Structure formats: C-alpha cells, structure tokens
C-alpha cells in the first residue's frame, strides 16, 4: 500500500503527464506506475495528460507509442487529455492573471530581461497599467516575441522564480495541430497548474526534479485562490548510462545506424525492455519497492532482473552453441542422452540419440571452449561423458578426441560441508550438440550479437516464448524465420 497523507478512498484523482517527445523509458515508468497504483489502491481515478504545448519537443509517433507502452505496463487511465487541444483555456487564465494585475506582457530581449532580473529590477512592462497590458496582450495575437509573465517577487533568492513566463506567442508549427499561424503556447507551469486545478487533481506525485516547478505553480494557485493539491515529490532515480534513455542520443543513434530503433537491445526504453522479455509486472514490483520515498537512488538493472527472474525462472532449458566448431570423437559407443526441459519441473526431456558411424560421432562445441583445449586434456561433455583431446588445432575447424571410459582427469581436493576433505576430478565441462539437425540462431545481446546453433527442440518455439539457454542466459524469441530463430537477450 502506498501511504498518501489524508487520502480518502474513492476521492483520489491523480495524473500521469508525459511529454510526447519520445518513447517512454524506465524513468517514466516510475511516475506512471506509482500514480496508477495510487488510483487503484484508493479506488480513485487516473488521468493521462499529454503535455504537448512545446511544439519543438513533440514527436508525432510518441502519442500512440505512449498509450501502447502504458497498456503494456498495465496502467489503466480513466480519462485522457491532450493539452494542445486546450490552448484557449490556458490563454484565458493568463488573461485573467493580467486583469488581476498579477501578470504582464513583455517583449524585452531575453538578455536584457535577465540582466534586470539579476539586478532585482523590474522590466518596463511590469509597471504598465492593466489596460496597457491588456492592449499588449491583444498584440500578442498578431505579433511575434511577446510573453506573458507572472508577477512574483523581485527579491526571490532563486532567480528562476522571478516573474517566470506563462504564455508565449510563436509562429513555430505544432506537429499535431499543423497550424501555420502565430499561436499562443502556454509554458508548462501555467498549463500544469490550470489543468491540475480544472481536473480536480487531489495528489500531484512527481519527482524532486519538479520542486521548483511546484514553487512556481503555487503562485498561480495563490492568485486564483485555488486549493492546492497535495504535492508529493519522490527522490530522483538516476540512470547510470544516460545514453540508454536520452531522447536526443537515441534519435541520433537510430539515424546513424547505431541503434536498430527505439526498442534496440541496448536501451532502457519500455519498448526495449519488452522486446528483451522483461515482464511488465517485474517493472511494477521494482517501482513499488522504491515507493514514494524522497531519497535519491540509482536505477539498478540487477534489481530489475532479480524481480523479473521470478516470472521466467520456470521456462524451458535448451542448448545454444555460439560460434560452433566440430568435435569428432573416436571410439564412441552408442548412447541416448536425455536432458530435462527443467530440473525442478516435470516438463519432460530433450533426447539425443548418439549413433556413431565407424565408431565416430560428430558433435559441435563452442569456439571459445575449443580454443582453451590442448592435446591430452580431458573434458566433460555436459552431463554426458568424458573425452580426451587428440588434436586441438582449432584453425582446422575441427577438434579430434577419444572417448574416455574411465576418467583420469586431474584430482582436486576441496573442503566438504563438515570440514572433511573431498576429492574429485577437476574436468572442464563443455556444452555440446550433435552436428547436423540443429537450428541456426542469432541472439541480440547488449554486449554483442551471438551467432550459433540451437538444439532441434527449439523448432517448437513461438514468438514471445522465453527460454533459458544453459550457461548463456534467458532469451526471448523475437522472430521465427525459415531456418533461423532470432532471440533477444533477457538476462543472466
Ligand atoms: N510533463 C512533465 C514531465 O514529463 C510532468 C509534469 C508534472 O508532473 O507536473 O516532466
């Protein structure tokens, strides 16, 4: 349960208010999920508010992408508001502030205004009469360069709180409105305060990065005599590698071909996490664990994987041989080997019928394993049998070995549970598959793309299935092609 001071069941109204400037990422998920949870836990309402009043920061694709990603996250909103459809509402409230004498219309050059502000002096427009300001407000509809500023306190210690802008006239075309005319766009503090008031938001839950905005919005509440909502600011969640969420870097990376799209395996967008097989409920649980505490924290991918593992642990196990190399074993006896699809569940088995020809069997092992081998080494083929290496020259593309009936590998001694000494053969275990009969596989991982062969039982896999490749990690089936399966790496 998220504890909200003075919250009443059935009366809570919260909102999630993203800017449609790109796709949602793990940082947005926190605000979305916590607000959604509050609405659900208190039988309240959640409003989705698309904050698109800065035309320079609008990406048309983002409108539907945001809704799709929220649905995937399990966020249920009761009402959707798009701010660009409400421009006249904000304009009217700005006009009322001018009429009250609490705002003025200014076209001072930015540098000049800034210098006056730092000197704690008012700009010439601040002292005009209400009538003169209303006349200038009219001019705003036809002339570029005007801004409505709220009157705060020239002596505010934080300069950003001094007479901050509320509304600006601009010819910038809005990608959604396709307006080719001078338009009055509100700045976020006006549109946020007006909408939070009109929509009767009871609790504004957002990050501490909005603390100054809250201070600004309180001026607007005060001038209109509105009741303030309950403002709650949770701590900042920093994301170590900013490039994984930064809109500009992602866009640039996509243009330059460094990323395949917004769902590229390297990213922490919700799309990328979905494609990798991260369960949305794992993201929710992670965010609920963080809660609304005001301490700053660092986002931990490991902690998210810990949550996610609970959802995928029981999936099927399979083998994948990366960069396969041939291994011929001589003097090999007939053998049927079975591996469980899961060690703790009775899902059944994958069976390999190993029938030698001329006493030889051909298998595949991973190049990285093969490269460690030298003549005379004894290795254990995973859960099967031991072989001794006869020819280890990997440049020929094939390692030759002999079947070993009784192991003679080097012995090592370890301390047992009760302090007793235990001896066992220290033999490296090597993953294998029969040569021929496997399926080509490609696994997109954050650090590399792994190419190889997966076992024949993978032929039953369907898109979105998650499996664990033993020793490799969990993977989500991304595409099943004619004779290739493409996976996205989920986690270790
Ligand atoms: N649109 C703002 C943002 O995404 C949120 C505004 C708010 O929560 O008040 O940062």
Short mmCIF file of C-alpha atoms and ligand atoms in Angstrom, two decimals:
data_model
loop_
_atom_site.label_atom_id
_atom_site.label_comp_id
_atom_site.label_asym_id
_atom_site.label_seq_id
_atom_site.Cartn_x
_atom_site.Cartn_y
_atom_site.Cartn_z
CA UNK A 1 0.00 0.00 0.00
CA UNK A 2 1.32 3.43 -0.90
CA UNK A 3 0.69 5.75 2.03
CA UNK A 4 -0.69 9.10 0.89
CA UNK A 5 -1.33 11.59 3.69
CA UNK A 6 -5.04 12.43 4.10
CA UNK A 7 -6.06 10.43 1.03
CA UNK A 8 -9.67 9.31 1.07
CA UNK A 9 -10.78 6.13 -0.68
CA UNK A 10 -12.89 6.90 -3.71
CA UNK A 11 -11.88 10.56 -3.83
CA UNK A 12 -8.32 10.40 -5.07
CA UNK A 13 -7.58 11.83 -8.53
CA UNK A 14 -4.02 11.56 -9.83
CA UNK A 15 -2.43 12.06 -13.20
CA UNK A 16 0.45 10.86 -15.31
CA UNK A 17 1.60 13.69 -17.54
CA UNK A 18 4.26 12.74 -20.09
CA UNK A 19 5.65 14.99 -22.82
CA UNK A 20 5.26 13.28 -26.20
CA UNK A 21 8.83 13.99 -27.21
CA UNK A 22 9.92 10.38 -27.48
CA UNK A 23 9.14 6.89 -26.28
CA UNK A 24 8.66 6.15 -22.60
CA UNK A 25 11.63 4.77 -20.70
CA UNK A 26 12.27 3.23 -17.30
CA UNK A 27 12.30 6.69 -15.67
CA UNK A 28 8.76 7.44 -16.87
CA UNK A 29 7.64 4.04 -15.65
CA UNK A 30 8.06 5.18 -12.07
CA UNK A 31 5.63 8.09 -12.32
CA UNK A 32 3.21 6.07 -14.44
CA UNK A 33 3.16 3.03 -12.17
CA UNK A 34 3.06 4.84 -8.84
CA UNK A 35 0.20 7.08 -9.97
CA UNK A 36 -1.63 4.06 -11.39
CA UNK A 37 -1.16 2.17 -8.13
CA UNK A 38 -2.42 5.09 -6.07
CA UNK A 39 -5.53 5.32 -8.24
CA UNK A 40 -6.12 1.58 -7.90
CA UNK A 41 -5.36 1.30 -4.19
CA UNK A 42 -7.58 4.24 -3.29
CA UNK A 43 -10.37 3.44 -5.76
CA UNK A 44 -9.60 6.74 -7.39
CA UNK A 45 -9.07 8.00 -10.91
CA UNK A 46 -6.02 8.28 -13.09
CA UNK A 47 -5.84 10.89 -15.82
CA UNK A 48 -3.41 10.55 -18.68
CA UNK A 49 -2.39 14.03 -19.71
CA UNK A 50 -0.28 14.51 -22.79
CA UNK A 51 1.77 17.67 -22.25
CA UNK A 52 2.47 18.80 -25.77
CA UNK A 53 2.43 22.58 -25.63
CA UNK A 54 6.05 22.99 -26.65
CA UNK A 55 5.92 22.30 -30.40
CA UNK A 56 9.70 21.94 -30.58
CA UNK A 57 9.51 18.94 -28.28
CA UNK A 58 6.75 16.97 -29.95
CA UNK A 59 7.32 13.72 -31.79
CA UNK A 60 4.15 12.64 -33.57
CA UNK A 61 4.88 8.94 -33.17
CA UNK A 62 5.02 9.35 -29.41
CA UNK A 63 1.25 9.88 -28.97
CA UNK A 64 0.31 6.33 -29.81
CA UNK A 65 3.57 4.87 -28.55
CA UNK A 66 2.92 6.29 -25.06
CA UNK A 67 -0.53 4.72 -24.92
CA UNK A 68 0.74 1.37 -26.20
CA UNK A 69 3.56 1.30 -23.69
CA UNK A 70 1.27 2.25 -20.81
CA UNK A 71 -1.16 -0.52 -21.76
CA UNK A 72 1.72 -2.96 -21.77
CA UNK A 73 2.71 -1.73 -18.30
CA UNK A 74 -0.83 -2.39 -17.09
CA UNK A 75 -1.56 1.28 -16.45
CA UNK A 76 -5.29 1.99 -16.70
CA UNK A 77 -6.38 5.59 -17.15
CA UNK A 78 -9.94 6.86 -16.77
CA UNK A 79 -9.58 9.90 -18.95
CA UNK A 80 -7.14 11.27 -21.50
CA UNK A 81 -6.36 14.95 -22.02
CA UNK A 82 -4.22 16.37 -24.80
CA UNK A 83 -3.04 19.85 -23.85
CA UNK A 84 -2.59 21.12 -27.41
CA UNK A 85 -6.38 20.81 -27.77
CA UNK A 86 -6.87 23.24 -24.88
CA UNK A 87 -4.70 26.20 -25.83
CA UNK A 88 -7.51 28.76 -25.45
CA UNK A 89 -8.16 27.57 -21.90
CA UNK A 90 -4.60 28.44 -20.88
CA UNK A 91 -4.79 31.72 -22.78
CA UNK A 92 -7.94 32.66 -20.85
CA UNK A 93 -6.34 32.02 -17.50
CA UNK A 94 -3.26 34.02 -18.50
CA UNK A 95 -5.57 36.89 -19.47
CA UNK A 96 -7.32 36.68 -16.11
CA UNK A 97 -3.99 36.98 -14.33
CA UNK A 98 -3.28 40.15 -16.35
CA UNK A 99 -6.72 41.53 -15.47
CA UNK A 100 -5.98 40.87 -11.81
CA UNK A 101 -2.73 42.82 -12.17
CA UNK A 102 -0.78 39.67 -11.34
CA UNK A 103 0.79 39.20 -14.75
CA UNK A 104 2.14 41.43 -17.52
CA UNK A 105 3.01 41.19 -21.16
CA UNK A 106 6.63 41.70 -22.05
CA UNK A 107 8.74 41.74 -25.18
CA UNK A 108 12.07 42.61 -23.62
CA UNK A 109 15.01 40.86 -25.18
CA UNK A 110 15.97 37.81 -23.17
CA UNK A 111 19.43 39.11 -22.24
CA UNK A 112 18.03 42.44 -21.12
CA UNK A 113 15.35 40.81 -19.02
CA UNK A 114 17.88 38.50 -17.42
CA UNK A 115 20.21 41.39 -16.52
CA UNK A 116 17.34 43.32 -14.92
CA UNK A 117 16.27 40.24 -13.02
CA UNK A 118 19.74 39.64 -11.63
CA UNK A 119 19.86 43.29 -10.57
CA UNK A 120 16.48 42.70 -8.86
CA UNK A 121 14.94 45.40 -11.02
CA UNK A 122 11.63 45.33 -12.86
CA UNK A 123 11.39 45.47 -16.63
CA UNK A 124 9.49 48.46 -18.15
CA UNK A 125 6.40 46.33 -18.90
CA UNK A 126 5.98 45.26 -15.30
CA UNK A 127 4.90 48.75 -14.29
CA UNK A 128 2.39 49.34 -17.08
CA UNK A 129 -1.27 49.66 -16.18
CA UNK A 130 -3.61 46.71 -16.53
CA UNK A 131 -5.23 48.42 -19.55
CA UNK A 132 -1.87 48.82 -21.26
CA UNK A 133 -1.02 45.23 -20.53
CA UNK A 134 -4.33 44.06 -21.94
CA UNK A 135 -3.60 46.06 -25.10
CA UNK A 136 -0.24 44.35 -25.40
CA UNK A 137 -1.99 41.05 -24.78
CA UNK A 138 -4.11 41.79 -27.86
CA UNK A 139 -0.92 42.46 -29.84
CA UNK A 140 0.29 39.01 -28.84
CA UNK A 141 -2.22 37.55 -31.28
CA UNK A 142 -0.59 39.24 -34.24
CA UNK A 143 3.00 39.96 -33.21
CA UNK A 144 5.82 37.57 -32.51
CA UNK A 145 8.08 37.91 -29.47
CA UNK A 146 5.60 38.65 -26.65
CA UNK A 147 5.49 36.70 -23.41
CA UNK A 148 3.06 36.80 -20.50
CA UNK A 149 4.99 36.85 -17.24
CA UNK A 150 3.61 36.32 -13.79
CA UNK A 151 4.50 38.88 -11.10
CA UNK A 152 6.29 37.12 -8.30
CA UNK A 153 8.81 38.81 -6.04
CA UNK A 154 11.82 40.61 -7.49
CA UNK A 155 13.78 39.71 -4.37
CA UNK A 156 13.27 35.96 -4.70
CA UNK A 157 16.61 34.32 -3.87
CA UNK A 158 16.09 31.77 -6.69
CA UNK A 159 16.18 33.84 -9.92
CA UNK A 160 14.16 31.24 -11.84
CA UNK A 161 11.19 32.04 -9.58
CA UNK A 162 11.24 35.73 -10.51
CA UNK A 163 8.47 36.70 -12.95
CA UNK A 164 8.68 33.41 -14.80
CA UNK A 165 6.95 33.08 -18.20
CA UNK A 166 3.41 31.69 -18.51
CA UNK A 167 2.49 32.05 -22.17
CA UNK A 168 4.37 32.91 -25.36
CA UNK A 169 3.44 33.88 -28.90
CA UNK A 170 5.22 31.83 -31.52
CA UNK A 171 4.97 31.01 -35.21
CA UNK A 172 6.51 27.59 -34.60
CA UNK A 173 4.30 24.99 -36.25
CA UNK A 174 2.91 22.34 -33.93
CA UNK A 175 3.42 18.88 -35.48
CA UNK A 176 -0.02 17.78 -34.37
CA UNK A 177 -2.02 20.97 -34.94
CA UNK A 178 -0.31 21.72 -38.28
CA UNK A 179 -1.07 25.37 -37.51
CA UNK A 180 0.66 27.72 -39.83
CA UNK A 181 -0.15 30.81 -37.76
CA UNK A 182 1.07 32.70 -34.76
CA UNK A 183 -0.11 30.71 -31.75
CA UNK A 184 -0.18 31.31 -28.00
CA UNK A 185 1.55 28.40 -26.32
CA UNK A 186 1.50 28.07 -22.52
CA UNK A 187 4.69 27.25 -20.66
CA UNK A 188 4.39 24.12 -18.54
CA UNK A 189 3.80 25.81 -15.20
CA UNK A 190 0.67 27.54 -16.48
CA UNK A 191 -0.79 24.54 -18.28
CA UNK A 192 0.08 22.14 -15.45
CA UNK A 193 -1.41 24.35 -12.71
CA UNK A 194 -4.56 25.13 -14.74
CA UNK A 195 -5.17 21.51 -15.63
CA UNK A 196 -4.39 20.14 -12.19
CA UNK A 197 -6.98 22.60 -10.86
CA UNK A 198 -9.65 22.05 -13.54
CA UNK A 199 -9.29 18.28 -13.42
CA UNK A 200 -9.54 18.37 -9.63
CA UNK A 201 -6.31 16.50 -9.11
CA UNK A 202 -6.03 15.71 -5.41
CA UNK A 203 -2.45 14.43 -5.35
CA UNK A 204 0.35 15.54 -7.60
CA UNK A 205 3.02 12.85 -7.43
CA UNK A 206 6.21 13.61 -9.31
CA UNK A 207 9.98 13.59 -8.93
CA UNK A 208 12.02 16.03 -6.87
CA UNK A 209 13.31 17.47 -10.14
CA UNK A 210 9.95 19.30 -10.24
CA UNK A 211 10.36 21.01 -6.83
CA UNK A 212 11.00 24.44 -8.38
CA UNK A 213 8.03 23.96 -10.70
CA UNK A 214 5.87 23.25 -7.67
CA UNK A 215 7.02 26.55 -6.14
CA UNK A 216 6.12 28.33 -9.37
CA UNK A 217 2.72 26.69 -9.65
CA UNK A 218 1.90 27.72 -6.09
CA UNK A 219 1.98 31.39 -7.21
CA UNK A 220 -0.77 30.60 -9.71
CA UNK A 221 -2.85 28.78 -7.09
CA UNK A 222 -2.44 31.72 -4.74
CA UNK A 223 -3.51 34.38 -7.29
CA UNK A 224 -6.64 32.42 -8.21
CA UNK A 225 -7.38 31.43 -4.63
CA UNK A 226 -7.46 27.76 -5.62
CA UNK A 227 -6.93 24.98 -3.09
CA UNK A 228 -3.57 23.37 -3.62
CA UNK A 229 -3.44 19.65 -4.29
CA UNK A 230 -1.25 17.51 -2.10
CA UNK A 231 2.21 17.78 -3.68
CA UNK A 232 4.41 14.71 -3.23
CA UNK A 233 7.93 14.55 -4.63
CA UNK A 234 9.77 11.27 -4.75
CA UNK A 235 13.57 11.08 -4.89
CA UNK A 236 15.46 11.31 -8.14
CA UNK A 237 16.18 7.97 -9.80
CA UNK A 238 19.38 8.45 -11.75
CA UNK A 239 20.15 6.12 -14.60
CA UNK A 240 23.86 5.37 -14.79
CA UNK A 241 24.11 5.24 -18.54
CA UNK A 242 22.06 8.25 -19.66
CA UNK A 243 22.54 7.24 -23.30
CA UNK A 244 20.11 4.36 -22.74
CA UNK A 245 17.23 6.80 -22.15
CA UNK A 246 18.25 10.14 -23.67
CA UNK A 247 15.83 11.05 -26.45
CA UNK A 248 18.36 13.05 -28.41
CA UNK A 249 21.03 10.37 -28.16
CA UNK A 250 18.59 7.62 -29.11
CA UNK A 251 17.34 9.60 -32.11
CA UNK A 252 20.91 10.29 -33.21
CA UNK A 253 21.87 6.64 -32.66
CA UNK A 254 18.93 5.48 -34.78
CA UNK A 255 19.84 7.92 -37.59
CA UNK A 256 23.45 6.79 -37.52
CA UNK A 257 22.51 3.11 -37.51
CA UNK A 258 24.00 2.52 -34.07
CA UNK A 259 20.56 1.51 -32.74
CA UNK A 260 18.00 -0.50 -34.69
CA UNK A 261 15.12 1.56 -33.29
CA UNK A 262 13.54 2.69 -30.03
CA UNK A 263 13.43 -0.97 -28.99
CA UNK A 264 17.13 -1.60 -29.57
CA UNK A 265 18.57 -4.16 -27.14
CA UNK A 266 20.98 -1.58 -25.65
CA UNK A 267 18.25 0.80 -24.50
CA UNK A 268 16.17 1.20 -21.36
CA UNK A 269 13.04 2.30 -23.17
CA UNK A 270 9.94 0.31 -22.27
CA UNK A 271 9.91 -0.99 -25.85
CA UNK A 272 13.41 -2.38 -25.50
CA UNK A 273 12.64 -4.00 -22.15
CA UNK A 274 9.51 -5.54 -23.61
CA UNK A 275 11.42 -6.90 -26.59
CA UNK A 276 14.01 -8.38 -24.30
CA UNK A 277 11.38 -10.28 -22.36
CA UNK A 278 11.19 -8.20 -19.21
CA UNK A 279 7.81 -8.78 -17.59
CA UNK A 280 5.85 -5.54 -17.01
CA UNK A 281 4.86 -6.79 -13.57
CA UNK A 282 8.56 -7.04 -12.70
CA UNK A 283 8.93 -3.34 -13.56
CA UNK A 284 5.88 -2.59 -11.42
CA UNK A 285 7.26 -4.55 -8.48
CA UNK A 286 10.60 -2.80 -8.80
CA UNK A 287 8.89 0.62 -8.73
CA UNK A 288 6.66 -0.38 -5.83
CA UNK A 289 9.74 -1.41 -3.88
CA UNK A 290 11.16 2.06 -4.46
CA UNK A 291 7.86 3.63 -3.46
CA UNK A 292 7.48 7.38 -3.00
CA UNK A 293 10.40 7.93 -0.62
CA UNK A 294 12.24 11.16 -1.20
CA UNK A 295 15.74 9.70 -1.11
CA UNK A 296 17.64 9.78 -4.38
CA UNK A 297 18.63 6.42 -5.78
CA UNK A 298 20.36 4.90 -8.75
CA UNK A 299 18.32 2.64 -11.02
CA UNK A 300 19.65 -0.91 -10.75
CA UNK A 301 19.31 -3.20 -13.74
CA UNK A 302 20.34 -6.07 -11.48
CA UNK A 303 17.47 -5.39 -9.08
CA UNK A 304 15.05 -5.31 -12.00
CA UNK A 305 16.41 -8.66 -13.25
CA UNK A 306 16.00 -10.08 -9.75
CA UNK A 307 12.29 -9.20 -9.93
CA UNK A 308 12.00 -10.42 -13.49
CA UNK A 309 13.60 -13.79 -12.78
CA UNK A 310 10.59 -14.74 -10.67
CA UNK A 311 8.46 -14.60 -13.83
CA UNK A 312 10.77 -16.51 -16.15
CA UNK A 313 12.53 -18.99 -13.87
CA UNK A 314 10.22 -21.86 -14.79
CA UNK A 315 10.77 -21.65 -18.55
CA UNK A 316 12.28 -24.45 -20.69
CA UNK A 317 16.03 -25.05 -20.78
CA UNK A 318 17.83 -25.55 -24.08
CA UNK A 319 21.31 -25.59 -25.54
CA UNK A 320 22.83 -22.95 -27.77
CA UNK A 321 26.31 -23.35 -29.22
CA UNK A 322 27.85 -20.00 -30.07
CA UNK A 323 30.35 -19.96 -32.94
CA UNK A 324 30.22 -23.74 -33.32
CA UNK A 325 33.24 -25.84 -34.14
CA UNK A 326 33.30 -29.57 -34.96
CA UNK A 327 34.35 -32.15 -32.42
CA UNK A 328 34.89 -35.68 -33.69
CA UNK A 329 35.04 -38.34 -31.01
CA UNK A 330 36.55 -41.66 -31.86
CA UNK A 331 35.69 -44.99 -30.23
CA UNK A 332 32.31 -43.63 -29.28
CA UNK A 333 29.71 -46.13 -28.05
CA UNK A 334 26.01 -45.95 -28.93
CA UNK A 335 24.35 -43.62 -26.49
CA UNK A 336 20.97 -41.99 -25.81
CA UNK A 337 21.21 -38.85 -23.72
CA UNK A 338 18.27 -37.10 -22.11
CA UNK A 339 18.19 -33.64 -20.64
CA UNK A 340 15.23 -32.37 -18.64
CA UNK A 341 13.43 -29.32 -20.02
CA UNK A 342 13.67 -28.03 -16.45
CA UNK A 343 15.45 -29.55 -13.49
CA UNK A 344 12.68 -28.86 -10.96
CA UNK A 345 9.60 -29.25 -13.14
CA UNK A 346 8.35 -32.41 -14.78
CA UNK A 347 8.10 -30.93 -18.25
CA UNK A 348 9.73 -33.87 -19.95
CA UNK A 349 13.01 -34.26 -21.76
CA UNK A 350 15.02 -33.43 -24.85
CA UNK A 351 16.56 -36.60 -26.16
CA UNK A 352 19.66 -37.00 -28.30
CA UNK A 353 20.26 -40.34 -29.96
CA UNK A 354 24.01 -40.54 -30.50
CA UNK A 355 24.72 -43.27 -33.05
CA UNK A 356 28.37 -43.41 -34.14
CA UNK A 357 29.40 -44.17 -37.70
CA UNK A 358 32.60 -46.17 -37.98
CA UNK A 359 32.85 -45.71 -34.20
CA UNK A 360 32.97 -41.94 -34.64
CA UNK A 361 30.47 -39.29 -33.69
CA UNK A 362 30.49 -35.66 -34.80
CA UNK A 363 29.40 -33.00 -32.34
CA UNK A 364 29.55 -29.23 -32.11
CA UNK A 365 31.20 -27.31 -29.31
CA UNK A 366 31.70 -23.58 -28.82
CA UNK A 367 34.75 -21.99 -30.33
CA UNK A 368 35.52 -20.25 -27.04
CA UNK A 369 35.67 -23.67 -25.31
CA UNK A 370 37.63 -25.27 -28.14
CA UNK A 371 40.28 -22.58 -28.05
CA UNK A 372 41.16 -23.45 -24.48
CA UNK A 373 41.91 -27.08 -25.32
CA UNK A 374 45.27 -28.73 -25.86
CA UNK A 375 46.31 -32.22 -26.70
CA UNK A 376 45.91 -34.64 -23.80
CA UNK A 377 43.27 -32.57 -22.00
CA UNK A 378 40.28 -34.39 -20.65
CA UNK A 379 36.95 -32.60 -20.84
CA UNK A 380 33.44 -33.48 -19.80
CA UNK A 381 30.70 -33.08 -22.38
CA UNK A 382 27.92 -31.51 -20.37
CA UNK A 383 26.06 -34.23 -18.42
CA UNK A 384 27.22 -36.92 -20.85
CA UNK A 385 30.70 -38.44 -20.90
CA UNK A 386 34.37 -37.57 -20.87
CA UNK A 387 36.66 -37.34 -23.88
CA UNK A 388 40.40 -36.83 -24.25
CA UNK A 389 41.69 -34.37 -26.83
CA UNK A 390 43.89 -35.80 -29.57
CA UNK A 391 44.11 -32.86 -31.93
CA UNK A 392 43.27 -29.40 -30.69
CA UNK A 393 44.19 -27.23 -33.65
CA UNK A 394 41.04 -25.10 -33.93
CA UNK A 395 42.20 -23.47 -37.18
CA UNK A 396 41.23 -26.68 -38.97
CA UNK A 397 37.65 -26.12 -37.76
CA UNK A 398 37.61 -29.50 -36.03
CA UNK A 399 38.89 -30.91 -32.79
CA UNK A 400 39.58 -34.65 -32.57
CA UNK A 401 39.11 -36.56 -29.33
CA UNK A 402 38.84 -40.05 -27.92
CA UNK A 403 36.01 -41.36 -25.85
CA UNK A 404 37.13 -41.92 -22.24
CA UNK A 405 35.58 -44.82 -20.45
CA UNK A 406 37.08 -44.25 -17.02
CA UNK A 407 38.01 -40.73 -16.17
CA UNK A 408 41.61 -39.96 -15.29
CA UNK A 409 41.37 -36.21 -15.09
CA UNK A 410 43.38 -34.30 -12.53
CA UNK A 411 42.09 -34.63 -8.98
CA UNK A 412 41.40 -31.63 -6.79
CA UNK A 413 40.69 -31.55 -3.09
CA UNK A 414 38.04 -29.35 -1.52
CA UNK A 415 36.66 -28.95 1.99
CA UNK A 416 33.27 -30.57 2.36
CA UNK A 417 30.35 -29.20 4.36
CA UNK A 418 31.54 -30.70 7.65
CA UNK A 419 35.17 -29.79 7.09
CA UNK A 420 36.03 -33.22 5.63
CA UNK A 421 38.30 -33.33 2.57
CA UNK A 422 36.69 -34.34 -0.70
CA UNK A 423 38.47 -35.33 -3.87
CA UNK A 424 37.02 -35.10 -7.34
CA UNK A 425 38.11 -34.90 -10.93
CA UNK A 426 38.52 -31.31 -12.00
CA UNK A 427 37.36 -31.57 -15.53
CA UNK A 428 36.12 -28.63 -17.54
CA UNK A 429 32.52 -29.01 -18.63
CA UNK A 430 31.80 -28.27 -22.24
CA UNK A 431 28.46 -27.58 -23.86
CA UNK A 432 27.72 -29.65 -26.95
CA UNK A 433 25.13 -30.53 -29.56
CA UNK A 434 25.06 -33.18 -32.27
CA UNK A 435 26.46 -31.89 -35.54
CA UNK A 436 23.60 -31.55 -38.01
CA UNK A 437 19.98 -31.29 -37.04
CA UNK A 438 20.25 -28.06 -35.05
CA UNK A 439 18.69 -24.74 -35.94
CA UNK A 440 20.56 -21.56 -36.74
CA UNK A 441 20.15 -18.96 -34.03
CA UNK A 442 21.04 -15.33 -33.51
CA UNK A 443 20.88 -13.70 -30.11
CA UNK A 444 20.89 -9.92 -29.83
CA UNK A 445 22.62 -9.10 -26.55
CA UNK A 446 23.63 -5.71 -25.15
CA UNK A 447 27.32 -6.53 -25.47
CA UNK A 448 27.29 -8.44 -28.75
CA UNK A 449 25.23 -10.39 -31.23
CA UNK A 450 25.81 -14.09 -30.75
CA UNK A 451 25.51 -16.39 -33.77
CA UNK A 452 25.30 -20.12 -33.47
CA UNK A 453 23.17 -23.23 -33.43
CA UNK A 454 20.41 -24.12 -31.01
CA UNK A 455 19.02 -27.58 -30.43
CA UNK A 456 16.32 -29.11 -32.58
CA UNK A 457 13.72 -28.96 -29.79
CA UNK A 458 13.70 -25.17 -30.33
CA UNK A 459 11.69 -25.80 -33.51
CA UNK A 460 8.55 -25.63 -31.38
CA UNK A 461 9.30 -22.14 -30.12
CA UNK A 462 6.98 -19.31 -30.96
CA UNK A 463 7.46 -15.57 -30.91
CA UNK A 464 7.46 -14.19 -27.35
CA UNK A 465 8.40 -17.50 -25.74
CA UNK A 466 11.14 -17.14 -23.18
CA UNK A 467 13.66 -19.92 -22.66
CA UNK A 468 16.94 -20.31 -20.90
CA UNK A 469 19.98 -21.31 -22.91
CA UNK A 470 22.08 -23.19 -20.39
CA UNK A 471 25.21 -21.30 -19.35
CA UNK A 472 24.17 -18.41 -21.63
CA UNK A 473 21.08 -16.86 -20.09
CA UNK A 474 17.40 -16.20 -20.60
CA UNK A 475 16.29 -15.14 -24.07
CA UNK A 476 13.02 -14.10 -25.67
CA UNK A 477 12.09 -15.47 -29.09
CA UNK A 478 11.87 -12.42 -31.30
CA UNK A 479 11.38 -13.90 -34.78
CA UNK A 480 10.97 -17.41 -36.10
CA UNK A 481 12.25 -17.45 -39.68
CA UNK A 482 12.54 -20.28 -42.20
CA UNK A 483 15.68 -21.78 -40.78
CA UNK A 484 16.78 -19.18 -38.30
CA UNK A 485 15.44 -18.19 -34.90
CA UNK A 486 16.25 -14.72 -33.64
CA UNK A 487 16.33 -14.08 -29.91
CA UNK A 488 16.65 -11.01 -27.73
CA UNK A 489 18.76 -11.49 -24.64
CA UNK A 490 16.72 -11.08 -21.45
CA UNK A 491 19.13 -11.54 -18.58
CA UNK A 492 21.55 -13.96 -16.92
N1 LIG B 1 5.21 16.78 -18.27
C1 LIG B 1 6.09 16.80 -17.13
C2 LIG B 1 7.22 15.83 -17.32
O1 LIG B 1 7.06 14.85 -18.01
C3 LIG B 1 5.40 16.36 -15.88
C4 LIG B 1 4.72 17.45 -15.25
C5 LIG B 1 4.26 17.15 -13.85
O2 LIG B 1 4.33 16.02 -13.36
O3 LIG B 1 3.80 18.09 -13.27
O4 LIG B 1 8.27 16.04 -16.74
#
